[in-house]
Tab-separated table of C-alpha atoms in Angstrom:
chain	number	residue	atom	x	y	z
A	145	UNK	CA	-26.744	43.677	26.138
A	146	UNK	CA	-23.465	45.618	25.936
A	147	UNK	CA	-20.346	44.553	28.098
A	148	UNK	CA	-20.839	47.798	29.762
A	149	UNK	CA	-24.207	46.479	31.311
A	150	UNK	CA	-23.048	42.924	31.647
A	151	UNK	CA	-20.126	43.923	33.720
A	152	UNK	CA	-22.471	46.146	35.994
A	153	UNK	CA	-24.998	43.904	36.576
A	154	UNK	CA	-21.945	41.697	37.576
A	155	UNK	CA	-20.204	43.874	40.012
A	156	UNK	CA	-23.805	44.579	41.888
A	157	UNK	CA	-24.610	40.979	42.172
A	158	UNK	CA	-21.203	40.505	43.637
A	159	UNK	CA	-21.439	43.764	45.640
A	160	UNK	CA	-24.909	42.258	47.050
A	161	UNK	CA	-23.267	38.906	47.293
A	162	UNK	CA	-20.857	40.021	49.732
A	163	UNK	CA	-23.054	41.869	51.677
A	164	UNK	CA	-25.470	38.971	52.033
A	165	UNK	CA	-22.265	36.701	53.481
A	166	UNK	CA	-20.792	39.541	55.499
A	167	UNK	CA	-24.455	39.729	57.366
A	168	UNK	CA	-24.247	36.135	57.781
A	169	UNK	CA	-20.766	36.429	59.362
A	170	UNK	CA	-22.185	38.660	61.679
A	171	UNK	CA	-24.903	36.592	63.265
A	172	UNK	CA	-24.739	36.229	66.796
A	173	UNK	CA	-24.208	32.713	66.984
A	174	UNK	CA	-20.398	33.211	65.765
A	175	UNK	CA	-19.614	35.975	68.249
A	176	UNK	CA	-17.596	34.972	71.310
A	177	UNK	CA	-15.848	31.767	69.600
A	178	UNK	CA	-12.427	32.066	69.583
A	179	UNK	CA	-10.754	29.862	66.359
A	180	UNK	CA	-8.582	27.157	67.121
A	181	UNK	CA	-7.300	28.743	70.238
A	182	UNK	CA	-5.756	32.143	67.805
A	183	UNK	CA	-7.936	34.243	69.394
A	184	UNK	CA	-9.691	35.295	66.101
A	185	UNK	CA	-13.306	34.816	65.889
A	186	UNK	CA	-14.289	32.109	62.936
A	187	UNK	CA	-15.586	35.452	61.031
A	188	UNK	CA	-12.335	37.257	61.088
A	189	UNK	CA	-10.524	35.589	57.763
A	190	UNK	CA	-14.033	35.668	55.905
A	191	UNK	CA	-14.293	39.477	56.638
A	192	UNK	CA	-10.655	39.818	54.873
A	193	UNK	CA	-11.724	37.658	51.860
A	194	UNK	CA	-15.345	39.476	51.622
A	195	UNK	CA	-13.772	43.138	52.137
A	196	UNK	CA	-11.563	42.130	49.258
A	197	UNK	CA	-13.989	40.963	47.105
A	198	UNK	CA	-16.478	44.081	47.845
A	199	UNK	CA	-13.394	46.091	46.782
A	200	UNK	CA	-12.950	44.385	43.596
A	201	UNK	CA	-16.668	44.501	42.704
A	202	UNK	CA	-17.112	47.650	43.617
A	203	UNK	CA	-13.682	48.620	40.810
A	204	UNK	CA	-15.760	46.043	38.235
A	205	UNK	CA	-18.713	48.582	38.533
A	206	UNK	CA	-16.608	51.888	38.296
A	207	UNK	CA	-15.372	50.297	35.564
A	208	UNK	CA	-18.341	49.314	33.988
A	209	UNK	CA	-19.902	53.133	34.610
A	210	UNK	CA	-16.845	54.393	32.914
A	211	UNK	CA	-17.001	52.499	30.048
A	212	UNK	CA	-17.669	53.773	26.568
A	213	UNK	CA	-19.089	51.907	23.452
A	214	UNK	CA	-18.586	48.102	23.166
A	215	UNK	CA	-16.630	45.816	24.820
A	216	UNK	CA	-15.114	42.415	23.126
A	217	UNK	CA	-17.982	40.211	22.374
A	218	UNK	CA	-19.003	37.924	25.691
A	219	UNK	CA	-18.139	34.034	24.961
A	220	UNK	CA	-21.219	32.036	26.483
A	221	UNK	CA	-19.515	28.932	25.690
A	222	UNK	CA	-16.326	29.853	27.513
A	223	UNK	CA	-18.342	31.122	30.594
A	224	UNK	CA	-20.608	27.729	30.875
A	225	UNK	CA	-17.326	25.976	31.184
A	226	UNK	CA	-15.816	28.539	33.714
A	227	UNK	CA	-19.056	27.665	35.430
A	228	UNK	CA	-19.255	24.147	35.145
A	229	UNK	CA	-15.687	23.775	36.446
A	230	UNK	CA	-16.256	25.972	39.435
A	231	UNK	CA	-19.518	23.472	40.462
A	232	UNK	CA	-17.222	20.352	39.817
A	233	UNK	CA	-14.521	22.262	42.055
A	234	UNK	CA	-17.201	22.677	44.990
A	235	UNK	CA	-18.318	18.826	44.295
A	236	UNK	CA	-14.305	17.646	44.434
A	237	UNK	CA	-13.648	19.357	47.288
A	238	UNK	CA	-14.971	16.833	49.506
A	239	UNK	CA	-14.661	14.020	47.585
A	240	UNK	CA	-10.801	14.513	46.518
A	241	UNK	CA	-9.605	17.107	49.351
A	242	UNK	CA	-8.564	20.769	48.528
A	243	UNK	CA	-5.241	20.339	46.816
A	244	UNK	CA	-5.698	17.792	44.275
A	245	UNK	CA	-9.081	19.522	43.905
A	246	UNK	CA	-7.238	22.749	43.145
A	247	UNK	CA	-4.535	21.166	41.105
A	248	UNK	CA	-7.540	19.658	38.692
A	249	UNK	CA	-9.461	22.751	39.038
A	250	UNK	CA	-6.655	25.431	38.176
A	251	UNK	CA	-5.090	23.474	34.899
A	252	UNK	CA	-8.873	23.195	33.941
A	253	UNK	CA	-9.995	26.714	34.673
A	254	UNK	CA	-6.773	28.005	32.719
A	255	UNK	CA	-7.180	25.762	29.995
A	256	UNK	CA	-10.663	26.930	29.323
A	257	UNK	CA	-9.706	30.559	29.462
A	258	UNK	CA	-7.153	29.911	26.592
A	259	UNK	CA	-4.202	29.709	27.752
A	260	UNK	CA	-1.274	27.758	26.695
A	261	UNK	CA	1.792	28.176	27.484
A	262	UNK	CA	2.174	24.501	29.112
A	263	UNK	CA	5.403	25.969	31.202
A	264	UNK	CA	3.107	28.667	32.661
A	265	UNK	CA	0.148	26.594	33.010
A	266	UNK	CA	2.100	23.934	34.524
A	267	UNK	CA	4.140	26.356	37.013
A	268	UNK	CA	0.576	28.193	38.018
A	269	UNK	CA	-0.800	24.895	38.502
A	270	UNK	CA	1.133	23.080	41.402
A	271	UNK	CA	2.446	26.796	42.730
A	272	UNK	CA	-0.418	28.706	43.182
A	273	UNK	CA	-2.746	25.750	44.951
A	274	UNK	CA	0.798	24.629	46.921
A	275	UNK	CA	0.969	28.076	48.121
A	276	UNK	CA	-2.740	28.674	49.269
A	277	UNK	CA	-2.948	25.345	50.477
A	278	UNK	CA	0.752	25.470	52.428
A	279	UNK	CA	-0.773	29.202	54.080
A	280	UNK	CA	-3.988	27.869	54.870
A	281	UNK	CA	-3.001	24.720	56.809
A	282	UNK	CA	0.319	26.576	58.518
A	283	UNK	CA	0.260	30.076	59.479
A	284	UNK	CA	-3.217	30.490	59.328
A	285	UNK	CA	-4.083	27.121	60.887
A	286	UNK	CA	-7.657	26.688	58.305
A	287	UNK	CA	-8.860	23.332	58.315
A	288	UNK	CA	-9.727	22.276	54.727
A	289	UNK	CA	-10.659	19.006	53.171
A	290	UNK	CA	-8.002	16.396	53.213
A	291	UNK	CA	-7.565	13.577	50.589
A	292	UNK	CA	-9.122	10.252	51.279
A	293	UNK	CA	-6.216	8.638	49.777
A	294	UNK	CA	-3.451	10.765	51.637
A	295	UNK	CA	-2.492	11.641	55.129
A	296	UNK	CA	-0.640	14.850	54.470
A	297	UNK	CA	-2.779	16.541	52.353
């Protein structure tokens, strides 16, 4: 199987992945509920995050369709990794809280990607969690998994 075809198949299971979770945001037992008093219903930020990634799957299979002859050779050893550290993200989540989860999970995920640069990886590491994590829990009011260990975070 070429890259072209791998890539396709991808961006139609996540096409049909976010259509399966945008019907399930729109079951009728989530109508009418406003979120932490914003006066957004609990599917509003999902919606955002699933239009996105419909967007960006549907770009993966234009891409894919526009593709001619082969593509870099796919790495199964680097994707079982990319895998297995998204499953041991989901699993720390609740047993570590989101940040230190994402910490772990980002300098892990990069790491097994290939890069390197330890000023980079370090930077991407504490910003890019700090940042999602800071917007999530202020302006946006989320709840996500706290720490056992830690009352802030």
């Amino acid at each position: 199987m070429t890259n072209k075809h791998t890539d396709l198949i991808f961006g139609l299971l996540m096409l049909g992945l976010a259509g399966a979770l945008w019907l399930e945001t729109s079951r009728p037992q989530y109508e009418g509920i406003e979120a932490l008093n914003n006066g957004f219903p609990p599917s509003f930020y999902p919606r955002i995050l699933l239009s996105i990634w419909a967007v960006l799957a549907g770009v993966i299979i234009l891409k894919a369709l526009a593709a001619t002859g082969r593509g870099p050779r796919l790495r199964i050893g680097r994707l079982a990794c990319a895998v297995l550290a998204v499953v041991g993200y989901v699993w720390a989540l609740d047993e570590v809280g989101f940040l230190l989860a994402s910490y772990a999970f980002t300098l892990i995920f990069m790491l097994v990607q290939g890069y390197r640069n330890a000023r980079v990886v370090a930077a991407i590491t504490v910003i890019f969690p700090t940042a999602a994590w800071w917007l999530m829990t202020g302006p946006m009011r989320i709840s996500l998994p706290t720490s056992p260990w830690f009352d802030a975070f």
